Short mmCIF file of C-alpha atoms and ligand atoms in Angstrom, two decimals:
data_model
loop_
_atom_site.label_atom_id
_atom_site.label_comp_id
_atom_site.label_asym_id
_atom_site.label_seq_id
_atom_site.Cartn_x
_atom_site.Cartn_y
_atom_site.Cartn_z
CA PRO T 513 105.68 88.38 97.32
CA PRO T 514 103.96 87.36 100.71
CA LEU T 515 100.76 85.50 100.82
CA TYR T 516 98.79 88.47 101.78
CA LYS T 517 99.50 90.72 98.66
CA GLN T 518 99.40 87.86 96.26
CA ARG T 519 95.27 87.32 97.94
CA TYR T 520 95.10 91.08 97.01
CA GLN T 521 96.72 91.06 93.67
CA PHE T 522 94.28 88.57 92.97
CA VAL T 523 91.27 90.78 93.69
CA LYS T 524 92.80 93.69 91.95
CA ASP T 525 93.27 91.35 88.74
CA LEU T 526 89.71 90.42 89.23
CA VAL T 527 88.62 93.88 89.23
CA GLY T 528 90.92 94.64 86.14
CA LYS T 529 89.09 91.77 84.63
CA TYR T 530 85.49 92.57 85.39
CA LYS T 531 85.51 96.56 86.01
CA PRO T 532 82.76 96.89 88.57
CA LYS T 533 82.15 100.17 89.76
CA LYS T 534 80.74 99.15 93.33
CA VAL T 535 82.88 96.79 95.57
CA ALA T 536 82.15 96.10 98.93
CA ASP T 537 85.11 94.33 100.84
CA LEU T 538 83.75 92.14 103.74
CA GLY T 539 85.91 91.36 107.25
CA CYS T 540 87.79 94.26 105.74
CA ALA T 541 90.08 94.31 108.93
CA ASP T 542 92.86 97.27 108.62
CA CYS T 543 91.32 98.13 105.24
CA THR T 544 94.62 97.44 103.37
CA LEU T 545 92.65 95.87 100.33
CA LEU T 546 90.54 98.97 100.14
CA TRP T 547 93.34 100.78 99.77
CA MET T 548 94.59 98.99 97.41
CA LEU T 549 91.28 98.97 95.42
CA LYS T 550 90.98 102.99 95.37
CA PHE T 551 93.66 103.09 92.72
CA CYS T 552 91.43 101.51 90.46
CA SER T 553 89.98 103.87 88.08
CA CYS T 554 87.06 102.14 87.64
CA ILE T 555 85.69 102.03 90.85
CA GLU T 556 83.38 104.52 92.36
CA VAL T 557 82.04 103.12 95.64
CA LEU T 558 84.10 100.99 97.88
CA ALA T 559 82.69 99.62 101.10
CA GLY T 560 84.13 98.16 104.06
CA LEU T 561 82.54 95.97 106.74
CA ASP T 562 84.01 94.31 110.03
CA ILE T 563 82.70 93.35 112.87
CA CYS T 564 85.71 94.80 115.15
CA THR T 565 86.13 98.71 114.88
CA SER T 566 89.29 99.20 116.21
CA ILE T 567 91.43 97.37 113.59
CA MET T 568 89.37 99.09 111.22
CA LYS T 569 90.38 102.32 112.46
CA GLU T 570 93.73 101.77 112.56
CA LYS T 571 94.92 102.85 109.53
CA MET T 572 91.50 104.22 107.49
CA HIS T 573 93.52 107.13 107.06
CA ARG T 574 94.86 106.01 104.18
CA LEU T 575 91.53 105.99 102.57
CA SER T 576 91.10 109.40 102.56
CA PRO T 577 91.70 111.80 99.56
CA LEU T 578 95.42 112.69 99.24
CA PRO T 579 96.23 116.21 98.61
CA VAL T 580 96.45 115.52 94.98
CA ASP T 581 92.99 114.46 94.77
CA TYR T 582 91.77 117.96 95.44
CA LEU T 583 94.49 119.80 93.13
CA GLN T 584 93.32 117.69 90.28
CA PRO T 585 89.85 118.07 88.29
CA ALA T 586 88.59 114.51 89.43
CA GLU T 587 87.72 112.07 86.15
CA ARG T 588 85.94 110.14 88.36
CA SER T 589 84.23 110.22 91.86
CA LEU T 590 85.08 107.56 94.96
CA THR T 591 83.22 107.38 97.84
CA VAL T 592 84.49 105.03 100.36
CA THR T 593 82.74 104.07 103.53
CA LEU T 594 83.22 101.98 106.19
CA HIS T 595 80.38 99.92 108.64
CA HIS T 596 80.20 98.52 111.70
CA GLY T 597 78.73 95.10 111.55
CA SER T 598 78.79 91.17 110.96
CA VAL T 599 78.04 89.26 108.12
CA ALA T 600 75.50 87.19 109.29
CA HIS T 601 73.30 90.48 109.42
CA LYS T 602 71.26 91.78 106.41
CA ASP T 603 71.61 95.76 105.74
CA PRO T 604 70.50 97.66 102.88
CA CYS T 605 73.73 99.66 102.83
CA MET T 606 75.09 96.37 101.41
CA LEU T 607 72.70 96.47 98.44
CA GLY T 608 73.71 97.54 94.91
CA PHE T 609 77.29 96.54 94.68
CA ASP T 610 78.86 94.57 91.97
CA LEU T 611 81.57 93.04 93.43
CA VAL T 612 81.61 91.38 97.29
CA THR T 613 85.16 90.32 98.23
CA CYS T 614 85.48 87.91 101.23
CA ILE T 615 89.41 87.47 101.95
CA GLU T 616 90.22 85.03 104.73
CA LEU T 617 86.72 85.81 106.56
CA ILE T 618 84.74 82.53 106.50
CA GLU T 619 87.15 80.69 108.73
CA HIS T 620 86.85 83.39 111.42
CA LEU T 621 82.91 82.73 111.41
CA GLU T 622 81.22 80.84 114.42
CA GLU T 623 78.94 77.83 112.84
CA SER T 624 76.11 79.84 113.48
CA GLU T 625 77.34 83.14 111.44
CA LEU T 626 78.80 80.96 108.60
CA LYS T 627 74.95 79.34 108.43
CA LYS T 628 73.39 82.83 107.67
CA PHE T 629 76.27 84.22 105.35
CA PRO T 630 75.08 82.95 102.30
CA GLU T 631 71.74 83.91 102.38
CA VAL T 632 73.05 87.29 103.32
CA VAL T 633 75.30 87.69 100.83
CA PHE T 634 74.48 85.54 97.74
CA GLY T 635 70.53 85.70 98.81
CA PHE T 636 70.36 89.71 99.68
CA MET T 637 73.42 91.45 98.74
CA ALA T 638 73.34 89.26 95.49
CA PRO T 639 76.35 90.72 93.56
CA SER T 640 77.41 90.16 90.05
CA ILE T 641 80.38 88.67 91.05
CA VAL T 642 81.90 86.90 94.98
CA VAL T 643 85.09 86.04 95.59
CA ILE T 644 85.88 84.11 98.64
CA SER T 645 89.35 82.37 99.94
CA THR T 646 90.21 80.31 102.84
CA PRO T 647 92.85 77.97 103.97
CA ASN T 648 93.83 75.10 102.07
CA SER T 649 94.11 72.38 104.92
CA GLU T 650 96.06 70.07 102.89
CA PHE T 651 99.01 72.62 102.72
CA ASN T 652 99.34 72.65 106.51
CA PRO T 653 101.81 69.80 106.65
CA LEU T 654 104.07 72.00 104.86
CA PHE T 655 104.08 74.59 107.44
CA PRO T 656 106.56 73.33 110.36
CA GLY T 657 104.53 73.70 113.91
CA VAL T 658 101.45 73.97 112.30
CA THR T 659 99.17 71.26 114.50
CA LEU T 660 95.52 72.13 114.13
CA PHE T 661 95.35 75.64 112.53
CA ARG T 662 97.39 78.39 110.98
CA HIS T 663 95.86 80.85 113.25
CA PRO T 664 94.20 80.79 116.94
CA ASP T 665 91.09 82.65 115.81
CA HIS T 666 90.12 80.26 113.05
CA LYS T 667 86.95 78.17 113.64
CA PHE T 668 87.92 75.44 110.99
CA GLU T 669 90.22 74.99 108.24
CA TRP T 670 88.70 73.53 104.96
CA ASN T 671 90.59 70.83 102.80
CA ARG T 672 89.46 71.03 98.96
CA VAL T 673 86.44 68.70 98.98
CA GLN T 674 85.17 70.83 101.80
CA PHE T 675 85.46 73.74 100.58
CA GLN T 676 84.25 73.03 96.90
CA SER T 677 81.15 70.72 98.05
CA TRP T 678 80.51 73.98 100.39
CA ALA T 679 80.62 76.59 97.38
CA LEU T 680 79.10 74.42 94.91
CA GLU T 681 75.97 74.09 97.23
CA THR T 682 75.76 77.72 97.93
CA ALA T 683 76.33 78.44 94.06
CA ARG T 684 73.50 75.97 93.24
CA ARG T 685 70.82 77.23 95.75
CA TYR T 686 71.61 81.00 94.93
CA ASP T 687 72.18 80.36 91.05
CA TYR T 688 75.98 81.25 90.61
CA SER T 689 78.40 79.46 88.86
CA VAL T 690 81.44 78.90 90.65
CA GLU T 691 84.99 78.52 89.67
CA PHE T 692 88.25 77.50 91.71
CA THR T 693 91.58 78.44 91.74
CA GLY T 694 94.06 79.47 94.73
CA VAL T 695 97.31 81.29 95.58
CA GLY T 696 101.07 80.32 97.04
CA HIS T 697 101.88 77.58 94.88
CA PRO T 698 103.54 74.41 96.88
CA PRO T 699 106.89 73.47 96.13
CA THR T 700 107.94 71.16 93.34
CA GLY T 701 107.29 67.32 93.89
CA MET T 702 104.13 68.25 96.47
CA GLU T 703 101.96 69.87 93.86
CA ASN T 704 99.12 67.07 94.89
CA VAL T 705 98.45 69.52 98.30
CA GLY T 706 97.09 72.12 96.25
CA PHE T 707 97.24 76.09 96.31
CA CYS T 708 97.71 77.32 100.08
CA THR T 709 95.05 79.93 99.61
CA GLN T 710 92.16 78.37 98.02
CA ILE T 711 89.84 80.81 96.02
CA GLY T 712 86.29 80.57 94.67
CA VAL T 713 85.00 82.96 92.30
CA PHE T 714 81.10 83.13 91.92
CA VAL T 715 79.31 84.63 89.10
CA ARG T 716 75.80 85.57 89.16
CA LYS T 717 73.65 83.79 86.29
CA HIS T 718 71.24 85.82 85.64
CA PRO T 719 70.61 89.69 85.96
CA GLN T 720 68.86 90.83 89.29
CA THR T 721 65.62 92.64 88.49
CA SER T 722 64.93 95.86 90.29
CA GLU T 723 61.91 94.31 92.08
CA SER T 724 63.60 90.83 93.62
CA ALA T 725 66.26 93.32 95.07
CA GLN T 726 62.95 95.52 96.52
CA SER T 727 61.24 93.10 97.83
CA GLU T 728 63.88 91.95 100.28
CA LYS T 729 64.82 95.21 101.64
CA PRO T 730 64.41 95.56 104.93
CA THR T 731 63.11 98.95 106.70
CA GLU T 732 66.05 99.82 108.98
CA GLY T 733 69.87 99.11 109.10
CA VAL T 734 71.62 97.53 111.74
CA TYR T 735 75.15 98.42 110.88
CA LYS T 736 76.85 101.38 112.09
CA THR T 737 78.62 103.78 109.80
CA VAL T 738 81.96 104.37 111.06
CA THR T 739 83.53 106.76 108.37
CA LEU T 740 82.60 108.15 104.96
CA PHE T 741 85.15 109.56 102.55
CA ASP T 742 83.90 111.28 99.40
CA LYS T 743 86.14 113.10 96.84
N1 LIG X 1109 89.88 90.40 104.45
C1 LIG X 1109 91.36 90.80 105.34
C2 LIG X 1109 92.67 90.40 104.55
O1 LIG X 1109 92.56 89.53 103.74
O2 LIG X 1109 93.76 90.95 105.14
C3 LIG X 1109 91.53 90.34 106.87
C4 LIG X 1109 91.05 88.96 107.25
S1 LIG X 1109 91.05 88.90 109.02
C5 LIG X 1109 92.05 87.13 108.67
C6 LIG X 1109 89.50 88.52 109.54
C7 LIG X 1109 88.38 89.38 109.43
O3 LIG X 1109 87.09 89.37 109.46
C8 LIG X 1109 89.00 90.17 111.12
O4 LIG X 1109 89.56 91.42 111.08
C9 LIG X 1109 87.75 90.30 111.63
O5 LIG X 1109 87.42 91.35 112.50
C10 LIG X 1109 86.90 89.87 110.95
N2 LIG X 1109 85.07 89.27 110.91
C11 LIG X 1109 85.15 88.13 111.56
N3 LIG X 1109 84.11 87.84 112.14
C12 LIG X 1109 83.25 88.76 111.31
C13 LIG X 1109 81.78 88.92 111.05
N4 LIG X 1109 81.21 87.98 111.31
N5 LIG X 1109 81.27 89.94 110.61
C14 LIG X 1109 82.46 90.74 109.66
N6 LIG X 1109 83.43 90.48 110.25
C15 LIG X 1109 84.07 89.73 110.52
#
């Protein structure tokens, strides 16, 4: 399967393993991952966030309930909400999630946004699990014609040491453990370059107390709600 499908499948497998009830996808783009997660029966709340509304709106109709959802008695409720905003800003609508996914997002962040990102995701949102994927630059020589970055909108592409040292420092600061893996195997004989997409799975070490979540709560939101589907 194409690489993006392998990344989505990785997230689906993670959902199967940890059974989160509330999942937020940061940098959700055209909502394909959210649409796939709709079919995970453990999930009751899905939220998407992106800085670009036009891409979110492109195919978001797929997230609305299907006729069958109305015809069959619902064994669970599912609420899907899309928000317009930046991962560099805190908003209370992003509190209370069990799993936060950031798939191919961080390499699109400007330096100033990347600096704020850990405090927003790990410090403020503080979910039990965070998954972050990003290109592994060591794989790039295997792509014919890739000179600098895989995509013109990438602000950087990290090798494994760069990503892992950033992730380990972030995990240490916010009291998470992190494990590294990836998707997209290199061809035989080239195993030393690692996965095409590198992935960090962060697990919060201690359950969060309600007071620590409350004390951080800003009074006003900065994100704009794009749409809301309820079943
Ligand atoms: N996660 C999706 C996937 O894996 O298919 C889309 C990844 S796309 C390469 C990166 C997305 O991040 C884009 O939709 C872009 O608009 C969004 N993005 C870039 N900067 C952002 C920011 N500061 N806050 C939220 N989203 C952002």
